[in-house]
Structures are given as C-alpha cells and as structure tokens.
mmCIF file of C-alpha atoms in Angstrom:
data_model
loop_
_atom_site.group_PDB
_atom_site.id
_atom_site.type_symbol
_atom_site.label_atom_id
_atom_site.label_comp_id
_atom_site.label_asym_id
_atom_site.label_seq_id
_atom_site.Cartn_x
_atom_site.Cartn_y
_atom_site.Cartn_z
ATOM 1 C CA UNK A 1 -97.893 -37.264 -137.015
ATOM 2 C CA UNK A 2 -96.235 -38.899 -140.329
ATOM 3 C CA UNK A 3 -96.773 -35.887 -142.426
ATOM 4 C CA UNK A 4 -95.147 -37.054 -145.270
ATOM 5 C CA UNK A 5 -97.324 -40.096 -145.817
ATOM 6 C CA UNK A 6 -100.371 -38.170 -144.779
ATOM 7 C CA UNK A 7 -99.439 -35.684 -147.794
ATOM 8 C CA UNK A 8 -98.251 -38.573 -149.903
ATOM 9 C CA UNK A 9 -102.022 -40.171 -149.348
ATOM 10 C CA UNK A 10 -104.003 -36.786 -149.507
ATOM 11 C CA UNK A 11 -102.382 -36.537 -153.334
ATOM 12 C CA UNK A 12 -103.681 -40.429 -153.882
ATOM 13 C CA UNK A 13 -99.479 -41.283 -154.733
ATOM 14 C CA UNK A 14 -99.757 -44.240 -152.273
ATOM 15 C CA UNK A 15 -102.339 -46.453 -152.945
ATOM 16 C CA UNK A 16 -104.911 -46.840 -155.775
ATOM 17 C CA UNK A 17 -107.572 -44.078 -155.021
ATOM 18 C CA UNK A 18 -106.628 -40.724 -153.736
ATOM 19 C CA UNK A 19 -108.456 -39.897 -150.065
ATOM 20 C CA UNK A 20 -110.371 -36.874 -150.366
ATOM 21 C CA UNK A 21 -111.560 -36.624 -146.675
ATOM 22 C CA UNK A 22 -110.394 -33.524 -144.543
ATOM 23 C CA UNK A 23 -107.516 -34.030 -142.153
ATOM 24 C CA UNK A 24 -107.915 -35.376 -139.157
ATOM 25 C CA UNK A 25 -107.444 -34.339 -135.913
ATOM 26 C CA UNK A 26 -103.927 -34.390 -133.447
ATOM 27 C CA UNK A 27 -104.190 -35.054 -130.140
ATOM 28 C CA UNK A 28 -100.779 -33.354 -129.957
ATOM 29 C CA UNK A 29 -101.940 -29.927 -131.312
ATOM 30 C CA UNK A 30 -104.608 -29.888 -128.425
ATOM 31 C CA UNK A 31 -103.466 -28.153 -125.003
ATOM 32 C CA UNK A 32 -106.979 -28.101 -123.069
ATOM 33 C CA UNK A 33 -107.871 -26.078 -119.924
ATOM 34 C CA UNK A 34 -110.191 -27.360 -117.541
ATOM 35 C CA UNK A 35 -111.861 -25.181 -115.085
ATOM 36 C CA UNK A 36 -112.465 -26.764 -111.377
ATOM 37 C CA UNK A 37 -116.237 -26.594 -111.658
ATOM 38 C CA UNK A 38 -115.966 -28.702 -114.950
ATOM 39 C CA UNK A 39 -113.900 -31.235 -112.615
ATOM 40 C CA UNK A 40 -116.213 -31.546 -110.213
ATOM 41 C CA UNK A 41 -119.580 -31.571 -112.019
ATOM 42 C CA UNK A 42 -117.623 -34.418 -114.360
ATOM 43 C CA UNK A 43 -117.350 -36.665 -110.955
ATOM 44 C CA UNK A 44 -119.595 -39.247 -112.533
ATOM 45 C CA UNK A 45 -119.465 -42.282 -113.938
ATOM 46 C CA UNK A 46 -117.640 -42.530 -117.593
ATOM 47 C CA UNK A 47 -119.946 -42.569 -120.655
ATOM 48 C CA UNK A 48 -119.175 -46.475 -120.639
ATOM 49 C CA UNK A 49 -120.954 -47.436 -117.366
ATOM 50 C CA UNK A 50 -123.662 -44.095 -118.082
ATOM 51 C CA UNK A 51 -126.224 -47.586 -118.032
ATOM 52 C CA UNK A 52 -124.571 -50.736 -116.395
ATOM 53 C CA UNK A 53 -127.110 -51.808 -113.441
ATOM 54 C CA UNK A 54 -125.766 -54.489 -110.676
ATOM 55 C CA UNK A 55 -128.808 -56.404 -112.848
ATOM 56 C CA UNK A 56 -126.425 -56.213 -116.057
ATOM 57 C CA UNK A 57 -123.228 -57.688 -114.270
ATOM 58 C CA UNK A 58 -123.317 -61.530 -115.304
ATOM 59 C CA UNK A 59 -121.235 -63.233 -112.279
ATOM 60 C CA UNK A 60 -119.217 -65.764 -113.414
ATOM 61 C CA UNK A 61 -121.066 -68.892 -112.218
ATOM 62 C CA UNK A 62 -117.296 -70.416 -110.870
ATOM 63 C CA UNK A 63 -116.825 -67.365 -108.968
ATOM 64 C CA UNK A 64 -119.683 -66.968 -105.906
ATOM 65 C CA UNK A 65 -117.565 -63.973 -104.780
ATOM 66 C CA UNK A 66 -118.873 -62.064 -107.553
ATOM 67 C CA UNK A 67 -122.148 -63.152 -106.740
ATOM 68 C CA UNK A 68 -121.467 -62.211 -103.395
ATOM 69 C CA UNK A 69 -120.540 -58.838 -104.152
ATOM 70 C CA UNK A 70 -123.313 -57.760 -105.643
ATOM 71 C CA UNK A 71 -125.684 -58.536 -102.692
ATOM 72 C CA UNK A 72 -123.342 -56.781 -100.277
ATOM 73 C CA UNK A 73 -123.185 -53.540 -102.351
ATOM 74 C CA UNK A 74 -127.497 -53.575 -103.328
ATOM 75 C CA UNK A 75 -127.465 -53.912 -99.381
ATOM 76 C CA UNK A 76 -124.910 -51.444 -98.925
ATOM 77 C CA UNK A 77 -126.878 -49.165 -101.267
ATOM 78 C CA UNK A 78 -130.324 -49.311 -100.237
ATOM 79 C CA UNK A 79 -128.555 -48.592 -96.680
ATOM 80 C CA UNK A 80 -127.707 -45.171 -97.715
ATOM 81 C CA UNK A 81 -130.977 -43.752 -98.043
ATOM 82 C CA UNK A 82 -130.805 -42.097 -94.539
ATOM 83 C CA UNK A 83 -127.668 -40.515 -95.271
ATOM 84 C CA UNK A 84 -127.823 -36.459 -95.667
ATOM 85 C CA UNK A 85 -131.018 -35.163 -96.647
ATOM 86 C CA UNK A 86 -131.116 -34.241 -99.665
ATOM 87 C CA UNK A 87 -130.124 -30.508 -100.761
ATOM 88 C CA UNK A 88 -129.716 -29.892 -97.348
ATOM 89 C CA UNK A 89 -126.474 -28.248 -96.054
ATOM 90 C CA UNK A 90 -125.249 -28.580 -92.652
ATOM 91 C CA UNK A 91 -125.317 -25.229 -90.662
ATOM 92 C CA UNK A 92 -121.519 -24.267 -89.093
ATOM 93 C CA UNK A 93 -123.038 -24.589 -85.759
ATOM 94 C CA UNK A 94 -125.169 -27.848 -86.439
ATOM 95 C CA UNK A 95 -123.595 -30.818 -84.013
ATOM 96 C CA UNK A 96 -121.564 -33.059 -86.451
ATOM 97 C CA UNK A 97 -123.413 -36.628 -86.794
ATOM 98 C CA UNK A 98 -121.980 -39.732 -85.155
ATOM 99 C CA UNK A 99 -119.691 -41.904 -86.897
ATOM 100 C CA UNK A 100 -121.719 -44.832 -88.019
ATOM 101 C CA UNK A 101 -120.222 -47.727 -86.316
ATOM 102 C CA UNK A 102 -118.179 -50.284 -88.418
ATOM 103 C CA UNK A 103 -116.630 -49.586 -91.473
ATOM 104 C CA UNK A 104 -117.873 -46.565 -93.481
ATOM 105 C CA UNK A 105 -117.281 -48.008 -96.683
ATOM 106 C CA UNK A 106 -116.501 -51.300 -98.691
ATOM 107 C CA UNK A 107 -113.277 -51.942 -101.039
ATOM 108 C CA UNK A 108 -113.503 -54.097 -104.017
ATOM 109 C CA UNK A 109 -110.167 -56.362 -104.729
ATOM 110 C CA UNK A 110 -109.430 -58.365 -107.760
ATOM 111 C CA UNK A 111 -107.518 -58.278 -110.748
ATOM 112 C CA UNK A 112 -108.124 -56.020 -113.319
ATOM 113 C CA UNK A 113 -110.898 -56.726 -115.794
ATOM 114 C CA UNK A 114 -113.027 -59.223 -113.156
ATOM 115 C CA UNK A 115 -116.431 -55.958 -113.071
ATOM 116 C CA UNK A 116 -115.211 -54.073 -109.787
ATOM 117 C CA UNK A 117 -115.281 -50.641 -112.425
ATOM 118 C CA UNK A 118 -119.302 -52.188 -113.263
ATOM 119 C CA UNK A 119 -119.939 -52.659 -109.707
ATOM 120 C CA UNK A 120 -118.740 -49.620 -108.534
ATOM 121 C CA UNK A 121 -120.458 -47.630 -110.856
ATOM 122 C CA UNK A 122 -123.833 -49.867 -110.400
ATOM 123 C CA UNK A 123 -123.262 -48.954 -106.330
ATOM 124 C CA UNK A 124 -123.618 -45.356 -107.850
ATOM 125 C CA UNK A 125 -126.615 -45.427 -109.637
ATOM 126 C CA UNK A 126 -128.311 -47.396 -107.088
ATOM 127 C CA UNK A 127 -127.547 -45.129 -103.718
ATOM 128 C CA UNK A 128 -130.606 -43.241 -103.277
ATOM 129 C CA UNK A 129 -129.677 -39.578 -103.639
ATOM 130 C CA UNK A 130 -129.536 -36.865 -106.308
ATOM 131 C CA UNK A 131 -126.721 -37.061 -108.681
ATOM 132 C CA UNK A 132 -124.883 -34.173 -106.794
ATOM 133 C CA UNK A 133 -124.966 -35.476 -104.166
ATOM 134 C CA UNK A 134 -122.783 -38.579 -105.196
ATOM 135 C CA UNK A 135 -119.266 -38.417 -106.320
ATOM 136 C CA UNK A 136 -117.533 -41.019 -108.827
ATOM 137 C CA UNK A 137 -113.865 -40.539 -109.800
ATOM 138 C CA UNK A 138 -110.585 -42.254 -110.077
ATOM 139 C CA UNK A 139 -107.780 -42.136 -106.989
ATOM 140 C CA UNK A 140 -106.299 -39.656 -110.237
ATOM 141 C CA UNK A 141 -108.609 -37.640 -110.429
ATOM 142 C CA UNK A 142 -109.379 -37.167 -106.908
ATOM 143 C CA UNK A 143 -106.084 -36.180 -106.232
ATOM 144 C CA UNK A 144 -106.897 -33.436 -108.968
ATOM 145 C CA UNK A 145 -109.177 -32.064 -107.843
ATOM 146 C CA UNK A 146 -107.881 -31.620 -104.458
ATOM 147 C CA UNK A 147 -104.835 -30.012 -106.224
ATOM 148 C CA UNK A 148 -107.536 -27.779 -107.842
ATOM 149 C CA UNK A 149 -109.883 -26.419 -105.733
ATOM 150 C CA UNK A 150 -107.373 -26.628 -102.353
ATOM 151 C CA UNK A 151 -107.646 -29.200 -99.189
ATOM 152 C CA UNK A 152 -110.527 -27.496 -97.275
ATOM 153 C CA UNK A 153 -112.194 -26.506 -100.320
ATOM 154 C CA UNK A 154 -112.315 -30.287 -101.202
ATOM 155 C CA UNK A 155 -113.573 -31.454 -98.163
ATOM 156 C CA UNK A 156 -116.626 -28.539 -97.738
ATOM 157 C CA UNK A 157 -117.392 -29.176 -101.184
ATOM 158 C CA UNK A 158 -117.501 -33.312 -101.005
ATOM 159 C CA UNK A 159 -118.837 -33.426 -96.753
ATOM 160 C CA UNK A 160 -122.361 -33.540 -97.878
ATOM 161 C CA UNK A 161 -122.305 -36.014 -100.022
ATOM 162 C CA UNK A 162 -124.217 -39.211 -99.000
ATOM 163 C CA UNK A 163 -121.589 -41.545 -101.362
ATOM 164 C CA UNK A 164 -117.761 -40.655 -102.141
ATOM 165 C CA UNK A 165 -116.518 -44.016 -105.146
ATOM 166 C CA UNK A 166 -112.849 -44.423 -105.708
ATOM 167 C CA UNK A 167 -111.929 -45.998 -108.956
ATOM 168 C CA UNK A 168 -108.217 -47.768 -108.801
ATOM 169 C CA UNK A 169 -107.449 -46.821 -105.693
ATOM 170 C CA UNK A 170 -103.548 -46.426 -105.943
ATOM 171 C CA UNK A 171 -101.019 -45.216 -103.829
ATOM 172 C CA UNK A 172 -97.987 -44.074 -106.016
ATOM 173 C CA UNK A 173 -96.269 -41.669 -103.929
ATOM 174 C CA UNK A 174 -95.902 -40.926 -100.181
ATOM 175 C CA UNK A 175 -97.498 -37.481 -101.125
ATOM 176 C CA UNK A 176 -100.680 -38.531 -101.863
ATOM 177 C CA UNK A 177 -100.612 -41.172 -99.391
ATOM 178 C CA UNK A 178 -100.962 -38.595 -96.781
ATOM 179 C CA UNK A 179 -103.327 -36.271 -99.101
ATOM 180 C CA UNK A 180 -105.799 -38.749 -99.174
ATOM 181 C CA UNK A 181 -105.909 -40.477 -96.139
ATOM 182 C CA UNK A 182 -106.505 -37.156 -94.320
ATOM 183 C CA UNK A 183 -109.104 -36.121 -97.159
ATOM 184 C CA UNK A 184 -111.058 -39.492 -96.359
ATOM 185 C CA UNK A 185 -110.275 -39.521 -92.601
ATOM 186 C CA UNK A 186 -112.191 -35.803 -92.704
ATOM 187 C CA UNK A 187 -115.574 -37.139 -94.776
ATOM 188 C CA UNK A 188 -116.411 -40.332 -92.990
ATOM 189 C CA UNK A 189 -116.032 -37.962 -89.772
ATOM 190 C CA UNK A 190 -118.713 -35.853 -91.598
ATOM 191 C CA UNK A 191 -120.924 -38.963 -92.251
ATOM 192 C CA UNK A 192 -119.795 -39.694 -96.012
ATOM 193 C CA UNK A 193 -120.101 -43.438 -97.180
ATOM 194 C CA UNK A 194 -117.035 -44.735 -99.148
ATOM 195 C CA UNK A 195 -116.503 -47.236 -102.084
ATOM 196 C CA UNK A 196 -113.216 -48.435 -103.333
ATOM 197 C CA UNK A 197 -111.742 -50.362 -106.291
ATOM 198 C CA UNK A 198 -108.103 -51.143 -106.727
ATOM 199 C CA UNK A 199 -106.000 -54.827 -107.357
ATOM 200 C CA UNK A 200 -104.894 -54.838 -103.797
ATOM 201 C CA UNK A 201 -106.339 -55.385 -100.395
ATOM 202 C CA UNK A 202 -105.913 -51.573 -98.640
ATOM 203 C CA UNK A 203 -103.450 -53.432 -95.934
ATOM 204 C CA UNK A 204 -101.443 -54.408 -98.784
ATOM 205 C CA UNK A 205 -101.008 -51.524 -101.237
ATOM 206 C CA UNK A 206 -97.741 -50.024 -100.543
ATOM 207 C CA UNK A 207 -95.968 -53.922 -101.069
ATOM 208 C CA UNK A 208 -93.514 -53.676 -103.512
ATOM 209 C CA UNK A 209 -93.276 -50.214 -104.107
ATOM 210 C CA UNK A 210 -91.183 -47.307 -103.775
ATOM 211 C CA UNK A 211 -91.225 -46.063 -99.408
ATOM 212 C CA UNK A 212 -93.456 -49.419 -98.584
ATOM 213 C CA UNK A 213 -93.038 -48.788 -95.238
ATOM 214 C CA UNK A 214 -94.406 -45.102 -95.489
ATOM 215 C CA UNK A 215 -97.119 -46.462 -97.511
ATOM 216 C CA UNK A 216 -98.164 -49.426 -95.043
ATOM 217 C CA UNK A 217 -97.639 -47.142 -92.270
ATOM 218 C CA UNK A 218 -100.393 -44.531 -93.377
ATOM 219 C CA UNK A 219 -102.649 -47.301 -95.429
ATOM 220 C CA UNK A 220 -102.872 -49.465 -92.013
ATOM 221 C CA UNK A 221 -104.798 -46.771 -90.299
ATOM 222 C CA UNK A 222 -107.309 -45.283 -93.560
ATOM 223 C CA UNK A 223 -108.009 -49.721 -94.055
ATOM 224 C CA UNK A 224 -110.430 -49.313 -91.510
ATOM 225 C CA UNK A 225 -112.826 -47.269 -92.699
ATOM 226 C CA UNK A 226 -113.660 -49.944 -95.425
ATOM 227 C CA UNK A 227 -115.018 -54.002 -95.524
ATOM 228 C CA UNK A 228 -112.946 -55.625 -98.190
ATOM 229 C CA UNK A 229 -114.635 -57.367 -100.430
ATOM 230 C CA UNK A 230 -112.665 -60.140 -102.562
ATOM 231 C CA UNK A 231 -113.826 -60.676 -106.118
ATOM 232 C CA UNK A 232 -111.861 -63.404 -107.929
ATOM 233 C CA UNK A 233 -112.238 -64.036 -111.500
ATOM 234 C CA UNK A 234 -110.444 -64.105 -115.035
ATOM 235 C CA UNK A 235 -110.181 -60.573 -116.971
ATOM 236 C CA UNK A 236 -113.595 -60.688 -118.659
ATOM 237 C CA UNK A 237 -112.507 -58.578 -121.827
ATOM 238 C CA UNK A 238 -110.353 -61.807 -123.171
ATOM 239 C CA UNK A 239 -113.163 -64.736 -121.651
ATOM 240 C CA UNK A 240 -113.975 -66.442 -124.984
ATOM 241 C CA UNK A 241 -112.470 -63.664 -127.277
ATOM 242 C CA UNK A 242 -109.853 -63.543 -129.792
ATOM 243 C CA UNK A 243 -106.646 -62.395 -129.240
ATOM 244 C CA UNK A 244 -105.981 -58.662 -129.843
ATOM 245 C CA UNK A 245 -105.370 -58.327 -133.399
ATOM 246 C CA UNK A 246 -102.326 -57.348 -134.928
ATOM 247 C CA UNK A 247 -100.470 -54.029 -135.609
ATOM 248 C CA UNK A 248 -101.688 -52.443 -138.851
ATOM 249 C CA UNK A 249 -99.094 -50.876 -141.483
ATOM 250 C CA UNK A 250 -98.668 -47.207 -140.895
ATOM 251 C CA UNK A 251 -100.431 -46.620 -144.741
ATOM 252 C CA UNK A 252 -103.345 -48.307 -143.383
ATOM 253 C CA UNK A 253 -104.136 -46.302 -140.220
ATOM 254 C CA UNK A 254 -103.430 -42.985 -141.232
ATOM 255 C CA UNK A 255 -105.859 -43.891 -144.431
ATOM 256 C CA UNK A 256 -108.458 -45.507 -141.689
ATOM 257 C CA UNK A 257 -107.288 -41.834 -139.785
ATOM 258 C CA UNK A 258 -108.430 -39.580 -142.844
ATOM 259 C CA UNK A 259 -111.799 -41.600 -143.361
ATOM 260 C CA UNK A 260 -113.233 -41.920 -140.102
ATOM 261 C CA UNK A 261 -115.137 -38.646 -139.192
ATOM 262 C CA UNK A 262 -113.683 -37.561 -135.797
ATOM 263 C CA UNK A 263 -110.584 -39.389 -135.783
ATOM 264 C CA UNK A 264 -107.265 -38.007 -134.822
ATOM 265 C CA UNK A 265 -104.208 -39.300 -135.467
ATOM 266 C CA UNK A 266 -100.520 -39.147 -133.818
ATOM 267 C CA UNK A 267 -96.715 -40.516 -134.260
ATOM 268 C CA UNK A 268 -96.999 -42.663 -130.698
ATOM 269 C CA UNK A 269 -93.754 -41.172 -129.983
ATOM 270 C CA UNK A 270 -94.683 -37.486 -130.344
ATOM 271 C CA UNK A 271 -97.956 -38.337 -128.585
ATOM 272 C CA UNK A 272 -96.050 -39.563 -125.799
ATOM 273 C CA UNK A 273 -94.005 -36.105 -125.398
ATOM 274 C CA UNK A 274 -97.212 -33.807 -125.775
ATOM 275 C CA UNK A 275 -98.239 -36.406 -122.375
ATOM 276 C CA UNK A 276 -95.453 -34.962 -120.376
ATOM 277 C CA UNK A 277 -96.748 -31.440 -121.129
ATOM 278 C CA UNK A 278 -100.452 -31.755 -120.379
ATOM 279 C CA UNK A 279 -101.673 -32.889 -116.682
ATOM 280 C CA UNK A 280 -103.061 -35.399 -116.227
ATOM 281 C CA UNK A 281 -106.371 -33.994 -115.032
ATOM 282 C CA UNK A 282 -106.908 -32.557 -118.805
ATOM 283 C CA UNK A 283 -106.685 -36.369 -120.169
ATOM 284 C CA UNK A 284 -110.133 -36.424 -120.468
ATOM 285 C CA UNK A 285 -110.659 -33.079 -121.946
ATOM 286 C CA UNK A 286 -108.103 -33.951 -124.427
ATOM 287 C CA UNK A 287 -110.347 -36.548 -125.737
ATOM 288 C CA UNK A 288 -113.390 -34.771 -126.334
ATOM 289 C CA UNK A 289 -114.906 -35.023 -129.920
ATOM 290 C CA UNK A 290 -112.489 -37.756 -130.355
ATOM 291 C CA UNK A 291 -114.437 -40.779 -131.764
ATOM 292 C CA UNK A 292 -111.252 -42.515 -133.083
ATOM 293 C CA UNK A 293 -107.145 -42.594 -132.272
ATOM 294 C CA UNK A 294 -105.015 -43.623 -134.683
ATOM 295 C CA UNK A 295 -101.386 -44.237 -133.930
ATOM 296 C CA UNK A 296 -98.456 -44.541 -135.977
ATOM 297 C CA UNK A 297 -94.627 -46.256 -134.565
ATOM 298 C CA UNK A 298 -95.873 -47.610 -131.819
ATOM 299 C CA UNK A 299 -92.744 -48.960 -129.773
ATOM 300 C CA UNK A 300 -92.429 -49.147 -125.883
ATOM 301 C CA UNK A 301 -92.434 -46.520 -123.446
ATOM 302 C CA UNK A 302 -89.088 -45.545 -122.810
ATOM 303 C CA UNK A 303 -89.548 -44.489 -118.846
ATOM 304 C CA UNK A 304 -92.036 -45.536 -115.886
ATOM 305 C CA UNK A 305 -93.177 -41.513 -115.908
ATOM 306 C CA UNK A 306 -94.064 -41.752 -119.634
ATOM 307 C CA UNK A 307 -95.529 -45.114 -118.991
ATOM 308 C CA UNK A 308 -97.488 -43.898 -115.431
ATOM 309 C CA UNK A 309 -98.972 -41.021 -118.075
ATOM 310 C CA UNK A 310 -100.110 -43.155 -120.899
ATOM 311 C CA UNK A 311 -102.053 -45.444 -118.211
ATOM 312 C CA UNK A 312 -103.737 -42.412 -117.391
ATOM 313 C CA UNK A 313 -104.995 -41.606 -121.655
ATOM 314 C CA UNK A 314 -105.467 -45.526 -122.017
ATOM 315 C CA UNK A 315 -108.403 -45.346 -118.514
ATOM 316 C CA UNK A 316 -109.940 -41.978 -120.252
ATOM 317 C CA UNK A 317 -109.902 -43.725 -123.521
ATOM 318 C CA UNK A 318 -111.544 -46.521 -121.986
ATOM 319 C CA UNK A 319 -113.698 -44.908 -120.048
ATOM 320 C CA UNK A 320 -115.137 -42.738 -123.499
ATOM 321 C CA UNK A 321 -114.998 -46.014 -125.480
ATOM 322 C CA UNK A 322 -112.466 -44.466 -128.047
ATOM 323 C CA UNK A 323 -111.206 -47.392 -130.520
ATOM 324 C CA UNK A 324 -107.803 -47.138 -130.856
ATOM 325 C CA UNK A 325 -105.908 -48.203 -134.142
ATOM 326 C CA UNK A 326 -101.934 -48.584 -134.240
ATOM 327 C CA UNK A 327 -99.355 -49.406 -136.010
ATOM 328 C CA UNK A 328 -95.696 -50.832 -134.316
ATOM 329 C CA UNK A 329 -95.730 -53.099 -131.881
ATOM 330 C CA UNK A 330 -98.688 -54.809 -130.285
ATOM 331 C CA UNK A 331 -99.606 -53.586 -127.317
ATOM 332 C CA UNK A 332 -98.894 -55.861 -124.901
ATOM 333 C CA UNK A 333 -95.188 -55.109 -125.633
ATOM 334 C CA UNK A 334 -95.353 -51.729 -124.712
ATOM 335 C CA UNK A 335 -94.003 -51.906 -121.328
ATOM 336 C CA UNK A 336 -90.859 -53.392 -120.299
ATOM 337 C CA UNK A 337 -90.434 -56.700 -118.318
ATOM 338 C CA UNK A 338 -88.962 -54.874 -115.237
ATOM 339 C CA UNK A 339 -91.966 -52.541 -115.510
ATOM 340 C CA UNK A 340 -94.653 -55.380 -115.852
ATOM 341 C CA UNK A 341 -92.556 -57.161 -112.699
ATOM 342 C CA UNK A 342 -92.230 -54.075 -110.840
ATOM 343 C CA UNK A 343 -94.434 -52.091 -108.088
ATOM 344 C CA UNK A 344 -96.789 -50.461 -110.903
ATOM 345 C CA UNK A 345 -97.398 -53.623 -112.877
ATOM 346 C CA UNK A 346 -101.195 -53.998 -112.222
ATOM 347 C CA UNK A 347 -101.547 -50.474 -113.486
ATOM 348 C CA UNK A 348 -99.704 -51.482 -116.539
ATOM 349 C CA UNK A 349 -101.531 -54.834 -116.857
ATOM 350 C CA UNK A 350 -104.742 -53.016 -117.007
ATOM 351 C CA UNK A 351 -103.723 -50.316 -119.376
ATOM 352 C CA UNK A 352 -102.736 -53.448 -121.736
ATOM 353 C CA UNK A 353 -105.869 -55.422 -120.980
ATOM 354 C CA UNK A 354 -108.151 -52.033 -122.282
ATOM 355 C CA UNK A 355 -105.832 -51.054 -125.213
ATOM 356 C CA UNK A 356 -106.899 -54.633 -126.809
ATOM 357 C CA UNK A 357 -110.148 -53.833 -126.102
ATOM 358 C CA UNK A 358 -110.474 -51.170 -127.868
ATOM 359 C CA UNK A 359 -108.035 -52.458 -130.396
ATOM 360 C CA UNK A 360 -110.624 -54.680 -131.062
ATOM 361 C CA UNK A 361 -113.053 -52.209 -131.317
ATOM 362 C CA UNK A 362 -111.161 -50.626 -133.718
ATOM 363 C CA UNK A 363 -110.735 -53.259 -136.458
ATOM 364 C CA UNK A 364 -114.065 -51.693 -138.161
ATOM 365 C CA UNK A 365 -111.932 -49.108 -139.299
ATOM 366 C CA UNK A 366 -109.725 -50.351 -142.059
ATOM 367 C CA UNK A 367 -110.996 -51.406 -145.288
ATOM 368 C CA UNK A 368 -111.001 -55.315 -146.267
#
C-alpha cells in the first residue's frame, strides 16, 4: 500500500479538500482460513450468475452454435430428473446403477467471453434436484477440495450427486491430470452427470503445454465421458463497448480507495507477494466484504507462477463482481508476449478480458 500518499491525503496536503473517510481495507493484511465444509457448501454458482436463466443468454444471431447449445443443455437438463432420488443415499450393499450409455456429460468449447460460464451455470439451475445435490466449481477449486477433504472423501461426498459442472476445465500439471481423471472416472461409474467449460476441445488440452504427451495420454481416455459442444462467437464483454479505460494516477485511486465504503486498496506489487503466500482455495475468502479493489503500480507480472495466481483473484473477482480500479499499466499489458503466446495464454486472455470488465465497472469511482 503507498502509505505515504495515503497519509499525505488523510492530512488533505495533496489535493484541495482533506479526505476524512476511515482507511480502507488491504487485501494484503488478510490471511483467511477456510474450513472444508465452507468449500463444499460454496460449490455453487458465483454471486454473478446467482440469476442468469438459459432464457437470459441472448445468442448471437451469426452464431447458431450458441443457439444450438442451449437446446442441447435444456434437453440435457430436463434429462436429469431420474437421476438419484433425492436425499436418498445409496446403501454400501445397494448394486451400483448401470452406466448410462453414451457420454455422461457434455463439454462446452469456445473462447473466453462467448456465455459457456452463463450456460453452465443456467444447466445448474435448471437440473431438477435440490441444491445439494448439484455441484458447481472451477477445475481450481475442484482440485481443492480434493486436496481438502482427501480422494475417497471427495468421491463419497460428490457420488450422489445427480450433476457435477466444471468451470475452465484446465489441465496445468501432470498431477492433476491424473487427480481428476480418476476423480471423474469414479462418479460417472456411480451415475453422476458431468458438465464442462474450458477454451479447448478435451482431445486437445494438453497441446502446447508443458508434458503434452502425458496430458493427451490421460485426457484421450476421460474425453469420452463428455459430447463436445462447439460454441463460436466474439468475447461478448467488448461487443459494442468501449475500450477499457485508462490507468488512473495513483492520487486518484487511493482517494477513490478512502471514499468508497468497503474498498481495499494494495501496491499491485505487494499484492502480488501476499498471492504466493495464500492458496489459492482462500481467493475467494480473501474477497469477502470487499465491494471495491484499488491498485496502485500496476506493472506486469514478473513470472508465469505469479501470473497462474493472479488469474485465479481476477476469476473470484469476477465471479463477486468486484470493480477493480488501478493505476500503472493497463491491463492488457500485464502479461508478457511469451506468456500470452505460450501454453497458458487462454487463461491469461481471459483474466485480461474480466479485468476490463470490471475496470469498467469501476470508473464510477473517481470523482469528475
């Protein structure tokens, strides 16, 4: 945090008026622990899709695979009614249910920003079963809570759900290739229904990465379980919108910072630090009360770990509608060329494509 300018605008000695609003908050003073209950009982959709409906998604009238989507999934839905029954739990000795035949579950592929996070959450709300009894999280968060509550733990606690949606489906590491594909492998075999986002088709997401062939060789066999589904279409956060606005000086958001109720605010760099020391499974918890971020020096991300992490705060930003005000670079300059050409660039691309959204939302916060 610049703590000589905040002082310096506390006392009013930069700028005409003196700011008399208490301090705000620092993400980087914040070290949250998150119980495994609270992980799963959060496997919902984010506050941001809380009402979307596949009756809100607008298709984009050049696209018919959008349109096309949206039928397959209401059908998809509707078919899940005969799942599990509801509240019921399988006895040890009950005879485990045949594997329904043809894929288990559908994937959603397009670039970031064409709905599949709308849809997706839409295919949630519309499966007909009780909330817990439907599971919504990212391939991150998944992979926390497996590290949370243990394999088998994971699997008894997820088997009776009817519905089991993946948001960004991503395969970073050979590690969690294997996690997951035996995690999924174990709840179609116990009659769970799957849903999947991510940029890539599932035959294709190890291409370009680090061990492709370890990836491809464990992705070819979990592809099955799903019917892609293609969804072309331009990122609809920048379809008839301005561009993201510009950087604001660093007297500006830490003045927006102490006059916005809720608002924290952070020196990008020291943010970035306080990342490496918080898992990533606590991003969201490290948000809450937030209902601003304002950050000072922004300049790009020095590594691909540091950049993998703030992906991971720019989705739970996104996902909590948090504006975000900055000053530094813009932020489509945060990450390298060799990063936005490398084997993580559609994570990158997305975490630029909702950092100007909510730059945008942001602009509400400084004065005129």
């Amino acid at each position: 945090m610049p703590c000589s300018l905040a002082r310096r605008l506390q006392w009013g000695t930069v700028s005409t008026s003196p700011i008399t609003e208490a301090a705000p908050m620092s993400l980087c003073a914040r070290a949250p622990h998150v119980p495994a209950d609270r992980l799963v009982a959060e496997m919902v959709p984010p506050p941001r899709f809380d009402s979307v409906r596949f009756e809100t998604y607008v298709p984009d009238p050049n696209q018919p695979s959008q349109t096309e989507a949206v039928a397959v999934l209401s059908s998809f839905a509707a078919g899940l009614g005969g799942a599990h029954a509801v509240g019921t739990k399988r006895r040890w000795f009950a005879k485990k249910p045949a594997a329904a035949p043809g894929p288990r579950g559908v994937y959603l592929d397009g670039g970031y920003g064409v709905g599949k996070t709308h849809l997706l959450a839409s295919l949630w709300h519309a499966t007909p079963a009780e909330p817990a009894l439907k599971a919504f999280g990212t391939f991150v968060e998944l992979t926390n809570l497996v590290g949370a509550l243990g394999f088998q733990q994971t699997v008894a606690t997820l088997s009776d759900h009817r519905l089991l949606c993946i948001d960004e489906f991503e395969l970073d590491d050979p590690g969690d290739t294997v996690l997951v594909s035996s995690l999924l492998r174990r709840l179609v075999e116990q009659g769970v229904a799957l849903a999947a986002t991510s940029n890539t088709l599932p035959g294709k997401l190890g291409e370009g990465r680090f061990a492709a062939a370890d990836f491809l060789r464990e992705i070819q066999g979990l592809s099955a379980h799903f019917r892609p589904l293609r969804i072309d279409g331009e990122d609809y956060r920048h379809r008839g919108l301005p561009e993201a606005p510009a950087p604001h000086s660093e007297e500006q958001v830490t003045k927006a910072a102490y006059a916005t109720e809720g608002a924290a605010l952070d020196d990008f760099p020291q943010l970035l630090d306080h990342l490496s020391r918080v898992h990533p499974s606590r991003y969201g918890a490290l948000t809450d009360g937030v209902r601003a971020v304002c950050l000072t020096d922004v300049r790009p991300v020095p590594d691909q770990s540091t950049a993998l992490r703030l992906v991971v705060l720019a989705d739970r930003l996104y996902d909590r509608e948090v504006p975000v005000l900055a000053s530094g670079v813009p932020f489509d300059r945060l990450f390298s060329d060799e990063m936005l050409n490398g084997g993580y660039r559609k994570k990158y691309f997305r975490a630029i494509s909702r950092l100007t959204a909510l730059a945008r939302d942001a602009k509400g916060l400084v004065a005129q």
